XYZ file of N, CA and C in Angstrom:
828
model
N -10.598 -24.297 -5.893
C -9.236 -23.751 -6.030
C -8.734 -22.991 -4.776
N -7.556 -23.021 -4.415
C -7.024 -22.475 -3.247
C -6.756 -20.935 -3.337
N -6.106 -20.566 -4.354
C -5.626 -19.186 -4.438
C -5.868 -18.534 -5.927
N -6.210 -17.239 -5.844
C -6.202 -16.382 -7.076
C -5.330 -15.210 -6.826
N -4.283 -15.146 -7.803
C -3.483 -13.907 -7.716
C -4.080 -12.972 -8.772
N -4.348 -11.566 -8.261
C -5.004 -10.708 -9.078
C -3.907 -9.632 -9.353
N -3.654 -9.440 -10.602
C -2.721 -8.177 -10.985
C -3.398 -7.335 -11.867
N -3.484 -6.070 -11.426
C -4.024 -5.091 -12.376
C -2.792 -4.379 -12.957
N -2.715 -4.271 -14.201
C -1.670 -3.739 -15.065
C -1.949 -2.557 -15.847
N -1.158 -1.497 -15.969
C -1.212 -0.535 -16.868
C 0.140 0.064 -17.285
N 0.458 -0.249 -18.556
C 1.700 0.211 -19.106
C 2.922 -0.059 -18.194
N 2.902 -1.178 -17.746
C 4.242 -1.623 -16.875
C 4.795 -2.977 -17.283
N 4.818 -3.013 -18.719
C 5.228 -4.412 -19.216
C 6.525 -5.058 -18.819
N 7.601 -4.183 -18.680
C 8.940 -4.847 -18.316
C 8.760 -5.314 -16.859
N 8.231 -4.635 -15.930
C 7.981 -5.139 -14.585
C 7.037 -6.274 -14.674
N 5.854 -6.294 -15.338
C 4.923 -7.365 -15.233
C 5.572 -8.664 -15.688
N 6.543 -8.621 -16.735
C 7.208 -9.896 -17.184
C 7.915 -10.370 -15.894
N 8.707 -9.602 -15.147
C 9.462 -10.087 -13.914
C 8.543 -10.582 -12.938
N 7.361 -9.919 -12.689
C 6.394 -10.456 -11.679
C 5.941 -11.847 -12.126
N 5.488 -11.980 -13.334
C 4.906 -13.235 -13.761
C 5.905 -14.336 -13.834
N 7.236 -14.026 -14.100
C 8.216 -15.044 -14.185
C 8.380 -15.538 -12.577
N 8.427 -14.663 -11.543
C 8.530 -15.049 -10.253
C 7.403 -15.871 -9.681
N 6.166 -15.564 -10.288
C 4.828 -16.303 -9.805
C 4.999 -17.599 -10.481
N 5.421 -17.840 -11.760
C 5.503 -19.036 -12.470
C 6.494 -19.855 -11.705
N 7.520 -19.488 -11.021
C 8.554 -20.269 -10.325
C 7.925 -20.786 -8.880
N 7.116 -19.893 -8.376
C 6.889 -20.030 -6.895
C 5.359 -20.317 -6.547
N 4.449 -20.151 -7.448
C 3.151 -20.203 -7.294
C 2.683 -21.643 -6.723
N 1.920 -21.740 -5.741
C 1.604 -23.126 -5.228
C 0.617 -23.728 -6.208
N 0.507 -25.111 -6.200
C -0.548 -25.860 -6.945
C -2.001 -25.400 -6.501
N -2.863 -25.674 -7.437
C -4.324 -25.358 -7.293
C -4.430 -23.785 -7.117
N -3.707 -23.053 -7.943
C -3.782 -21.548 -7.975
C -3.952 -21.058 -9.415
N -4.293 -19.897 -9.448
C -4.551 -19.197 -10.776
C -3.961 -17.797 -10.728
N -3.587 -17.278 -11.862
C -3.159 -15.916 -11.893
C -4.107 -15.243 -12.941
N -4.745 -14.057 -12.467
C -5.557 -13.286 -13.549
C -4.935 -11.892 -13.599
N -4.437 -11.642 -14.736
C -4.007 -10.276 -15.115
C -5.092 -9.443 -15.740
N -5.382 -8.339 -15.270
C -6.355 -7.402 -15.707
C -5.694 -6.230 -16.328
N -5.595 -6.052 -17.597
C -4.975 -4.917 -18.231
C -5.921 -3.758 -18.512
N -5.506 -2.632 -17.916
C -6.439 -1.395 -17.959
C -6.272 -0.547 -19.237
N -6.248 -1.308 -20.465
C -6.077 -0.749 -21.726
C -4.796 0.072 -21.871
N -3.679 -0.626 -21.637
C -2.484 -0.053 -21.648
C -2.201 0.413 -23.176
N -1.621 1.636 -23.294
C -1.166 2.087 -24.640
C -0.278 1.305 -25.321
N 0.633 0.756 -24.425
C 1.632 -0.233 -24.969
C 1.130 -1.592 -25.235
N 0.793 -2.020 -26.593
C 0.012 -3.204 -26.857
C 0.919 -4.494 -26.670
N 2.166 -4.314 -26.179
C 3.016 -5.499 -25.867
C 2.303 -6.387 -24.942
N 1.329 -5.951 -24.342
C 0.603 -6.891 -23.305
C 0.050 -8.048 -24.182
N -0.433 -7.775 -25.393
C -0.806 -8.883 -26.057
C 0.116 -10.141 -26.418
N 1.399 -9.759 -26.623
C 2.406 -10.670 -26.838
C 2.619 -11.368 -25.447
N 2.717 -10.543 -24.378
C 3.065 -11.154 -23.132
C 1.989 -12.236 -22.828
N 0.843 -11.882 -23.131
C -0.321 -12.889 -22.817
C -0.041 -14.332 -23.422
N 0.435 -14.165 -24.697
C 0.750 -15.393 -25.303
C 1.913 -16.251 -24.786
N 2.801 -15.531 -24.018
C 3.887 -16.202 -23.365
C 3.524 -16.868 -22.078
N 2.293 -16.746 -21.590
C 1.856 -17.313 -20.304
C 0.654 -17.846 -20.463
N 0.567 -18.931 -21.218
C -0.778 -19.605 -21.565
C -1.424 -20.072 -20.398
N -0.879 -20.403 -19.361
C -1.540 -20.928 -18.093
C -2.198 -19.883 -17.325
N -1.967 -18.699 -17.602
C -2.516 -17.506 -16.927
C -3.523 -16.769 -17.644
N -4.555 -16.190 -16.959
C -5.733 -15.745 -17.708
C -5.454 -14.034 -17.753
N -5.565 -13.616 -18.922
C -5.340 -12.155 -19.265
C -6.705 -11.626 -19.831
N -7.057 -10.525 -19.211
C -8.320 -9.765 -19.465
C -7.827 -8.501 -20.040
N -7.964 -8.192 -21.355
C -7.514 -6.960 -21.976
C -8.678 -5.985 -22.010
N -8.884 -5.203 -21.007
C -9.970 -4.295 -20.959
C -9.940 -3.166 -21.935
N -10.991 -2.743 -22.507
C -10.956 -1.819 -23.589
C -10.978 -0.328 -23.039
N -11.003 -0.248 -21.700
C -10.958 1.178 -21.027
C -10.121 0.954 -19.634
N -9.702 2.142 -19.188
C -8.951 2.186 -18.093
C -10.002 2.386 -16.909
N -10.269 1.430 -16.033
C -11.210 1.444 -15.101
C -10.682 2.015 -13.838
N -9.365 2.220 -13.675
C -8.739 2.519 -12.395
C -8.422 1.458 -11.712
N -7.618 1.518 -10.613
C -7.097 0.400 -9.662
C -8.245 -0.402 -9.028
N -9.112 0.342 -8.379
C -10.197 -0.394 -7.517
C -11.122 -1.144 -8.262
N -11.753 -0.450 -9.318
C -12.795 -1.177 -10.230
C -12.155 -2.277 -10.853
N -10.906 -2.220 -11.438
C -10.356 -3.296 -12.118
C -10.244 -4.529 -11.224
N -9.703 -4.240 -10.005
C -9.559 -5.406 -9.043
C -10.893 -6.017 -8.746
N -11.836 -5.115 -8.554
C -13.259 -5.734 -8.253
C -13.712 -6.595 -9.427
N -13.486 -6.192 -10.666
C -13.916 -7.031 -11.729
C -13.078 -8.418 -11.767
N -11.768 -8.306 -11.566
C -10.919 -9.502 -11.587
C -11.438 -10.508 -10.396
N -11.577 -9.855 -9.135
C -12.003 -10.861 -8.167
C -13.245 -11.431 -8.322
N -14.169 -10.687 -9.075
C -15.442 -11.349 -9.376
C -15.395 -12.660 -10.167
N -14.287 -12.796 -10.973
C -13.959 -13.978 -11.785
C -13.061 -14.977 -11.179
N -12.569 -14.604 -10.046
C -11.537 -15.538 -9.320
C -12.290 -16.728 -8.840
N -11.688 -17.905 -8.909
C -11.976 -19.134 -8.343
C -11.479 -19.461 -7.060
N -10.469 -18.817 -6.549
C -9.769 -19.204 -5.365
C -10.508 -18.884 -4.051
N -10.244 -19.653 -3.037
C -10.768 -19.354 -1.721
C -10.098 -18.124 -1.202
N -8.762 -18.009 -1.548
C -8.002 -16.831 -1.274
C -7.677 -15.946 -2.258
N -7.492 -14.608 -2.163
C -6.998 -13.787 -3.112
C -5.879 -13.062 -2.672
N -4.965 -12.818 -3.609
C -3.694 -12.108 -3.415
C -3.769 -10.834 -4.332
N -4.040 -9.674 -3.898
C -3.906 -8.466 -4.879
C -2.346 -8.072 -4.828
N -1.842 -8.076 -6.045
C -0.418 -7.976 -6.244
C -0.115 -6.837 -7.412
N 0.723 -5.925 -7.069
C 0.972 -4.998 -8.173
C 1.864 -5.688 -9.181
N 1.889 -5.193 -10.497
C 2.767 -5.741 -11.522
C 4.149 -5.440 -11.364
N 4.594 -4.488 -10.560
C 6.001 -4.137 -10.407
C 6.520 -4.695 -9.036
N 6.147 -5.934 -8.847
C 6.560 -6.618 -7.604
C 7.323 -8.082 -8.060
N 8.122 -8.553 -7.166
C 8.772 -9.888 -7.355
C 8.533 -10.611 -6.088
N 8.072 -11.897 -6.252
C 7.830 -12.753 -4.949
C 8.975 -13.813 -5.088
N 9.257 -14.339 -3.915
C 10.388 -15.365 -3.700
C 9.891 -16.684 -3.214
N 10.915 -17.511 -3.136
C 10.519 -18.948 -2.733
C 9.688 -19.183 -1.487
N 9.986 -18.531 -0.408
C 9.229 -18.840 0.790
C 7.969 -17.898 1.046
N 7.803 -17.169 -0.008
C 6.636 -16.297 0.152
C 5.274 -16.992 0.396
N 4.850 -17.793 -0.462
C 3.561 -18.445 -0.349
C 3.349 -19.376 0.809
N 4.416 -20.218 1.166
C 4.282 -21.205 2.261
C 4.148 -20.363 3.599
N 5.003 -19.344 3.573
C 4.941 -18.543 5.001
C 3.647 -17.723 5.095
N 3.203 -17.236 4.013
C 2.046 -16.546 3.954
C 0.746 -17.297 4.405
N 0.640 -18.566 3.923
C -0.519 -19.433 4.331
C -0.284 -19.890 5.680
N 0.812 -20.169 6.001
C 1.172 -20.656 7.426
C 0.785 -19.685 8.505
N 1.081 -18.440 8.088
C 0.845 -17.290 9.181
C -0.711 -17.048 9.184
N -1.369 -17.189 7.967
C -2.838 -16.944 7.948
C -3.418 -17.892 8.908
N -3.048 -19.149 8.898
C -3.704 -20.219 9.704
C -3.422 -19.972 11.153
N -2.458 -19.099 11.443
C -2.105 -18.980 12.916
C -2.665 -17.874 13.646
N -3.397 -16.930 12.846
C -3.992 -15.769 13.557
C -5.368 -15.841 13.390
N -6.041 -14.962 14.320
C -7.481 -15.068 14.506
C -8.148 -13.889 13.913
N -9.326 -14.060 13.416
C -10.277 -12.836 13.002
C -9.515 -12.119 11.974
N -8.913 -12.872 11.002
C -8.182 -12.297 9.916
C -8.927 -11.401 8.862
N -8.467 -10.226 8.772
C -9.016 -9.322 7.658
C -8.156 -9.431 6.470
N -6.894 -8.887 6.562
C -6.006 -9.026 5.364
C -4.510 -9.021 5.945
N -3.682 -9.485 5.210
C -2.279 -9.730 5.658
C -1.515 -8.872 4.466
N -0.490 -8.100 4.998
C 0.511 -7.434 4.092
C 1.857 -7.952 4.460
N 2.928 -7.807 3.684
C 4.160 -8.279 4.018
C 5.219 -7.141 3.922
N 6.527 -7.489 4.437
C 7.572 -6.485 4.200
C 7.855 -6.285 2.757
N 7.956 -5.102 2.382
C 8.211 -4.645 1.007
C 9.515 -3.871 0.943
N 10.375 -4.327 0.009
C 11.696 -3.590 -0.123
C 11.610 -2.921 -1.643
N 12.325 -1.861 -1.821
C 12.412 -1.268 -3.025
C 13.530 -1.893 -4.017
N 13.687 -1.332 -5.127
C 14.757 -1.948 -6.016
C 16.205 -1.972 -5.506
N 16.442 -1.204 -4.523
C 17.726 -1.013 -3.977
C 17.843 -1.921 -2.691
N 16.748 -2.593 -2.273
C 16.815 -3.383 -1.059
C 16.300 -2.616 0.138
N 15.913 -1.466 0.043
C 15.626 -0.595 1.245
C 14.136 -0.774 1.592
N 13.803 -0.965 2.919
C 12.503 -1.116 3.461
C 11.445 0.021 3.072
N 10.348 -0.334 2.638
C 9.302 0.635 2.334
C 8.370 0.741 3.600
N 8.383 1.986 4.169
C 7.566 2.132 5.455
C 6.088 1.931 5.275
N 5.601 2.182 4.059
C 4.140 2.048 3.755
C 3.672 0.513 3.871
N 4.561 -0.395 4.066
C 4.326 -1.766 4.455
C 3.486 -1.897 5.414
N 3.507 -1.006 6.431
C 2.699 -0.998 7.643
C 2.402 0.442 8.113
N 1.181 0.710 8.252
C 0.822 2.065 8.494
C -0.344 2.091 9.593
N -0.533 3.302 10.120
C -1.520 3.588 11.043
C -2.789 4.200 10.337
N -3.993 4.133 10.995
C -5.087 5.083 10.473
C -4.620 6.454 10.365
N -4.801 7.085 9.110
C -4.456 8.378 8.908
C -5.252 9.379 9.632
N -4.889 9.726 10.841
C -5.574 10.705 11.510
C -5.412 12.083 10.976
N -6.182 13.092 11.275
C -5.760 14.404 10.720
C -4.417 14.978 10.967
N -3.856 14.696 12.255
C -2.263 15.066 12.483
C -1.384 14.339 11.720
N -1.637 12.999 11.511
C -0.904 12.069 10.705
C -0.872 12.490 9.293
N -2.026 12.989 8.858
C -2.195 13.273 7.442
C -1.417 14.509 7.135
N -1.438 15.460 8.086
C -0.688 16.676 7.702
C 0.813 16.496 7.951
N 1.115 15.569 8.865
C 2.512 15.339 9.059
C 3.229 14.745 7.834
N 2.325 13.879 7.169
C 2.640 13.224 5.812
C 2.804 14.295 4.772
N 1.900 15.174 4.765
C 1.887 16.175 3.655
C 2.843 17.163 3.769
N 3.079 17.771 4.870
C 3.914 18.951 5.199
C 5.128 18.564 6.247
N 6.341 18.290 5.725
C 7.432 17.768 6.327
C 7.893 18.740 7.535
N 7.411 20.023 7.543
C 7.875 20.873 8.621
C 7.103 20.657 9.885
N 6.071 19.771 9.845
C 5.401 19.385 11.152
C 6.254 18.599 11.988
N 6.244 18.896 13.184
C 7.030 17.990 14.111
C 6.470 16.619 14.262
N 7.398 15.608 14.308
C 6.860 14.374 14.382
C 6.608 13.605 13.111
N 6.962 14.167 12.001
C 6.564 13.692 10.633
C 6.808 12.133 10.564
N 5.876 11.376 10.225
C 6.147 9.947 9.951
C 5.827 9.054 11.215
N 5.948 9.760 12.386
C 5.794 8.920 13.699
C 4.451 8.376 13.866
N 3.476 9.090 13.339
C 2.074 8.603 13.594
C 1.518 8.079 12.267
N 2.078 8.316 11.176
C 1.443 7.961 9.826
C 1.871 6.465 9.612
N 3.232 6.267 9.831
C 3.700 4.852 9.614
C 3.653 4.058 10.994
N 3.455 2.758 10.964
C 3.613 2.084 12.193
C 5.084 1.717 12.607
N 5.371 2.224 13.741
C 6.725 1.977 14.166
C 6.830 1.214 15.433
N 5.680 0.528 15.819
C 5.632 -0.358 16.930
C 6.484 -1.702 16.560
N 6.040 -2.166 15.271
C 6.696 -3.356 14.924
C 8.065 -2.978 14.095
N 9.008 -3.916 14.276
C 10.206 -3.723 13.437
C 9.935 -4.315 12.036
N 10.710 -3.920 10.959
C 10.303 -4.387 9.654
C 10.297 -5.928 9.426
N 11.039 -6.703 10.293
C 11.078 -8.022 10.195
C 10.235 -8.886 11.146
N 9.370 -8.018 11.927
C 8.488 -8.711 12.947
C 7.166 -8.902 12.146
N 6.547 -9.828 12.971
C 5.019 -10.012 12.558
C 4.066 -9.350 13.735
N 2.908 -9.020 13.216
C 1.932 -8.397 14.293
C 0.861 -7.655 13.678
N -0.011 -7.240 14.552
C -1.273 -6.514 14.086
C -0.973 -5.079 13.680
N -1.632 -4.764 12.520
C -1.352 -3.286 12.106
C -2.879 -2.863 11.627
N -2.892 -1.629 11.423
C -4.076 -1.024 10.891
C -4.303 -0.949 9.378
N -3.318 -0.347 8.782
C -3.388 -0.079 7.243
C -2.319 -0.765 6.567
N -2.709 -1.451 5.395
C -1.720 -2.312 4.589
C -1.602 -1.519 3.187
N -0.622 -2.111 2.473
C -0.543 -1.491 1.116
C -1.084 -2.416 0.081
N -1.823 -1.796 -0.932
C -2.502 -2.510 -1.941
C -1.597 -3.033 -2.945
N -0.218 -2.889 -2.749
C 0.715 -3.442 -3.720
C 0.795 -4.867 -3.474
N 0.380 -5.402 -2.258
C 0.403 -6.819 -1.884
C -0.491 -6.993 -0.606
N -1.714 -7.559 -0.931
C -2.746 -7.652 0.157
C -3.397 -9.015 0.023
N -3.308 -9.774 1.071
C -3.818 -11.149 1.005
C -5.076 -11.342 1.817
N -6.125 -11.893 1.341
C -7.388 -12.227 2.229
C -8.242 -13.160 1.630
N -9.093 -13.756 2.548
C -10.144 -14.638 1.977
C -11.025 -13.934 0.828
N -11.474 -14.648 -0.122
C -12.189 -13.937 -1.093
C -13.611 -13.637 -0.441
N -14.101 -14.379 0.352
C -15.313 -14.153 1.069
C -15.251 -12.762 1.942
N -14.061 -12.469 2.517
C -13.935 -11.278 3.292
C -13.803 -10.130 2.322
N -13.199 -10.134 1.229
C -13.017 -9.272 0.293
C -14.453 -8.857 -0.278
N -15.261 -9.814 -0.470
C -16.582 -9.489 -0.984
C -17.442 -9.016 0.226
N -17.266 -9.501 1.404
C -17.984 -8.922 2.555
C -17.775 -7.327 2.741
N -16.550 -6.981 2.598
C -16.097 -5.588 2.793
C -16.520 -4.850 1.547
N -17.005 -5.397 0.508
C -17.422 -4.564 -0.703
C -16.429 -4.403 -1.577
N -15.118 -5.055 -1.437
C -14.061 -4.834 -2.393
C -13.484 -3.375 -2.185
N -12.699 -2.945 -3.153
C -12.174 -1.600 -3.204
C -13.347 -0.614 -3.536
N -13.294 0.505 -2.810
C -14.331 1.584 -2.989
C -14.018 2.110 -4.421
N -15.059 2.139 -5.308
C -14.722 2.566 -6.669
C -14.927 4.104 -6.848
N -15.071 4.882 -5.777
C -14.986 6.301 -5.803
C -13.533 6.624 -6.176
N -12.580 5.878 -5.737
C -11.043 6.210 -5.956
C -10.679 5.727 -7.325
N -10.100 6.432 -8.170
C -9.523 6.006 -9.348
C -8.167 5.241 -9.215
N -7.391 5.891 -8.503
C -6.040 5.238 -8.143
C -5.527 5.991 -6.898
N -4.828 5.281 -5.984
C -4.264 5.714 -4.746
C -5.452 5.922 -3.729
N -5.270 5.591 -2.376
C -6.197 5.666 -1.401
C -7.049 4.413 -1.216
N -7.112 3.637 -2.135
C -8.044 2.411 -1.928
C -7.665 1.487 -0.944
N -6.355 1.381 -0.758
C -5.760 0.259 0.131
C -5.988 0.856 1.516
N -5.885 2.143 1.823
C -6.176 2.740 3.118
C -7.720 2.417 3.375
N -8.563 2.903 2.512
C -9.938 2.616 2.624
C -10.295 1.241 2.992
N -9.833 0.216 2.165
C -10.302 -1.068 2.477
C -9.739 -1.572 3.695
N -8.563 -1.229 4.187
C -7.975 -1.545 5.426
C -8.788 -1.066 6.466
N -9.086 0.158 6.415
C -9.912 0.804 7.574
C -11.377 0.237 7.540
N -12.004 -0.024 6.374
C -13.289 -0.734 6.397
C -13.156 -2.150 6.934
N -12.163 -2.832 6.776
C -12.033 -4.234 7.379
C -12.019 -4.035 8.898
N -11.290 -3.035 9.477
C -11.244 -2.811 10.891
C -12.631 -2.410 11.347
N -13.415 -1.640 10.673
C -14.664 -1.223 11.074
C -15.746 -2.405 11.044
N -15.467 -3.474 10.255
C -16.236 -4.671 10.255
C -15.913 -5.622 11.389
N -14.846 -5.242 12.106
C -14.421 -6.076 13.347
C -13.388 -7.034 13.082
N -12.760 -6.981 11.875
C -11.603 -7.774 11.339
C -10.465 -7.145 11.899
N -9.299 -7.851 11.801
C -7.959 -7.534 12.265
C -7.071 -7.644 11.112
N -6.197 -6.575 10.828
C -5.162 -6.684 9.733
C -3.825 -7.055 10.338
N -3.009 -7.768 9.575
C -1.676 -8.231 10.119
C -0.572 -7.985 9.040
N 0.663 -7.738 9.808
C 1.734 -7.451 8.933
C 2.653 -8.612 9.214
N 3.299 -9.292 8.086
C 4.041 -10.405 8.118
C 5.363 -9.894 7.671
N 6.321 -9.742 8.608
C 7.660 -9.282 8.323
C 8.757 -10.383 7.987
N 8.255 -11.567 8.217
C 9.140 -12.766 8.047
C 9.589 -12.836 6.616
N 8.719 -12.439 5.598
C 9.108 -12.672 4.225
C 8.933 -11.222 3.647
N 9.552 -11.145 2.403
C 9.500 -9.865 1.683
C 9.219 -10.256 0.283
N 8.850 -9.037 -0.347
C 8.719 -8.936 -1.772
C 9.519 -7.768 -2.184
N 9.986 -7.781 -3.417
C 10.498 -6.460 -4.029
C 9.444 -5.708 -4.643
N 9.287 -4.513 -4.397
C 8.245 -3.537 -5.003
C 9.107 -2.369 -5.685
N 9.031 -2.313 -6.854
C 9.704 -1.250 -7.550
C 8.903 0.018 -7.597
N 8.761 0.519 -6.357
C 7.748 1.515 -5.995
C 8.105 2.868 -6.906
N 6.933 3.367 -7.623
C 7.028 4.562 -8.391
C 7.919 4.504 -9.677
N 8.580 3.316 -9.859
C 9.450 3.454 -11.060
C 8.620 3.237 -12.296
N 7.400 2.855 -12.295
C 6.594 2.761 -13.514
C 5.629 3.958 -13.484
N 5.705 4.848 -12.603
C 4.686 5.906 -12.377
C 5.175 7.111 -12.889
N 4.443 7.846 -13.841
C 4.843 9.094 -14.424
C 4.217 10.218 -13.510
N 5.004 11.066 -12.968
C 4.514 12.125 -11.924
C 4.128 13.310 -12.740
N 3.075 13.293 -13.335
C 2.479 14.407 -14.219
C 1.273 15.008 -13.509
N 0.642 16.060 -14.084
C -0.585 16.527 -13.511
C -1.666 15.567 -13.334
N -1.622 14.615 -14.170
C -2.842 13.416 -14.005
C -2.539 12.680 -12.781
N -1.266 12.425 -12.453
C -0.950 11.758 -11.210
C -1.237 12.527 -10.043
N -0.874 13.795 -10.041
C -1.353 14.773 -8.876
C -2.787 14.790 -8.629
N -3.561 14.973 -9.739
C -5.030 14.894 -9.623
C -5.541 13.678 -8.980
N -5.031 12.594 -9.408
C -5.591 11.225 -8.807
C -5.117 11.097 -7.357
N -3.833 11.505 -7.182
C -3.214 11.301 -5.649
C -4.033 12.241 -4.666
N -4.118 13.408 -5.026
C -4.718 14.396 -3.970
C -6.264 14.262 -4.053
N -6.839 13.850 -5.242
C -8.201 13.518 -5.254
C -8.647 12.357 -4.337
N -7.722 11.327 -4.333
C -7.932 10.377 -3.451
C -7.948 10.616 -1.959
N -7.075 11.484 -1.563
C -7.027 11.935 -0.147
C -8.187 12.701 0.128
N -8.775 13.584 -0.823
C -9.900 14.290 -0.567
C -11.123 13.445 -0.237
N -11.326 12.398 -1.065
C -12.458 11.345 -0.958
C -12.168 10.714 0.433
N -11.048 10.446 0.928
C -10.870 9.669 2.259
C -11.257 10.639 3.344
N -10.726 11.861 3.269
C -11.111 12.815 4.486
C -12.640 13.143 4.514
N -13.250 13.298 3.324
C -14.464 13.560 3.317
C -15.469 12.393 3.838
N -14.921 11.204 3.584
C -15.754 10.000 3.847
C -15.551 9.731 5.329
N -14.453 10.010 5.952
C -14.132 9.545 7.333
C -14.059 10.733 8.260
N -13.437 11.763 7.924
C -13.229 12.898 8.949
C -14.283 14.084 8.848
N -14.812 14.219 7.751
C -15.922 15.266 7.654
C -17.061 15.041 8.673
N -17.765 13.821 8.668
C -18.916 13.645 9.647
C -18.504 13.741 11.105
N -17.261 13.465 11.383
C -16.602 13.546 12.875
C -16.320 14.936 13.298
N -15.670 15.602 12.369
C -15.137 16.988 12.787
C -15.107 17.845 11.434
N -16.104 18.396 11.094
C -16.288 19.377 9.988
C -15.136 20.405 9.843
N -14.998 21.083 10.987
C -13.875 22.123 11.016
C -12.486 21.548 10.557
N -12.087 20.400 11.150
C -10.883 19.863 10.823
C -10.883 19.336 9.463
N -12.020 18.873 8.912
C -12.029 18.493 7.511
C -11.784 19.626 6.620
N -12.260 20.868 6.753
C -12.147 21.930 5.854
C -10.725 22.452 6.074
N -10.036 22.354 7.260
C -8.701 22.674 7.235
C -7.759 21.759 6.605
N -8.068 20.434 6.670
C -7.380 19.438 5.873
C -7.553 19.548 4.405
N -8.773 19.931 3.927
C -9.119 20.119 2.679
C -8.383 21.350 1.937
N -8.189 22.418 2.712
C -7.471 23.521 2.289
C -5.992 23.228 2.218
N -5.414 22.365 3.046
C -3.996 22.017 3.095
C -3.770 21.047 1.731
N -4.790 20.194 1.430
C -4.612 19.360 0.497
C -4.563 20.136 -0.973
N -5.552 21.217 -1.000
C -5.523 21.826 -2.250
C -4.249 22.857 -2.528
N -3.845 23.150 -1.250
C -2.433 23.997 -1.332
C -1.388 23.150 -1.804
N -1.361 21.914 -1.342
C -0.213 20.945 -1.703
C -0.261 20.654 -3.079
N -1.569 20.332 -3.674
C -1.740 20.089 -4.977
C -1.302 21.279 -5.923
N -1.614 22.497 -5.391
C -1.103 23.628 -6.377
C 0.418 23.762 -6.346
N 1.046 23.451 -5.115
C 2.416 23.530 -5.042
C 3.108 22.385 -5.916
N 2.511 21.263 -5.966
C 2.896 20.183 -6.892
C 2.906 20.547 -8.401
N 1.884 21.280 -8.674
C 1.599 21.658 -10.175
C 2.678 22.684 -10.482
N 2.978 23.692 -9.580
C 3.871 24.670 -9.784
C 5.345 24.030 -10.003
N 5.629 22.922 -9.145
C 6.843 22.353 -9.228
C 7.096 21.551 -10.634
N 6.060 21.093 -11.114
C 6.082 20.433 -12.478
C 6.511 21.396 -13.458
N 5.955 22.613 -13.425
C 6.248 23.601 -14.458
C 7.646 24.200 -14.300
N 8.190 24.112 -13.290
C 9.547 24.834 -13.029
C 10.699 23.772 -13.491
């Protein structure tokens, strides 16, 4: 089999239906779709599974988080290639032909990401990012830092250009299954958020190159299915803590503790904002 599309879903049923409909229209032959549901409270997922008999649904009895769920699904995949895809996305007619054509044209391929637009058609800058250095991380967290965004997001490439990048989004990530397995899949320390930065960086550390394909786009209804509550804050800032401990602490312990203090401050500020 040539391609396995992997979708990890959690309580995003309306978005998931739109995503599966788009895949049903545009999926190439010799492909499969695996939907791994992380024990969604909304059991509508059971009815959705009946509506797409050609697709494989795994209704997991517990929420494993994003990384672990993707790793389980990929272990069952039969495709030579895997596409990690969010349930709140829509693909279009030229997406798969252009993706495979570009993959054949580049060397030493780690993973490919594409141009992502939100529900209003606006470009999502996290489609192409740089390795989050300490400065870039602080720029992202605290908007009063000069140069915010200039080093966190990749601004070398225009949104509709193709080229090499460092960090891709886990909302749409395409690679050989063999490469996914070689890098160890997503780091399961993360429950949600940060896994895409980690795997992108790990691919670079193994000597692979990541690429951004701006010729084609998908719609990504970013954040519209996410509840911004205390659990969200814990997962988000917890993921950032894991990343800086893993990659920055060994290189510069002082900077690590400065960044850790900043993260904890920002986390507290977020919780206070929820209460007001």
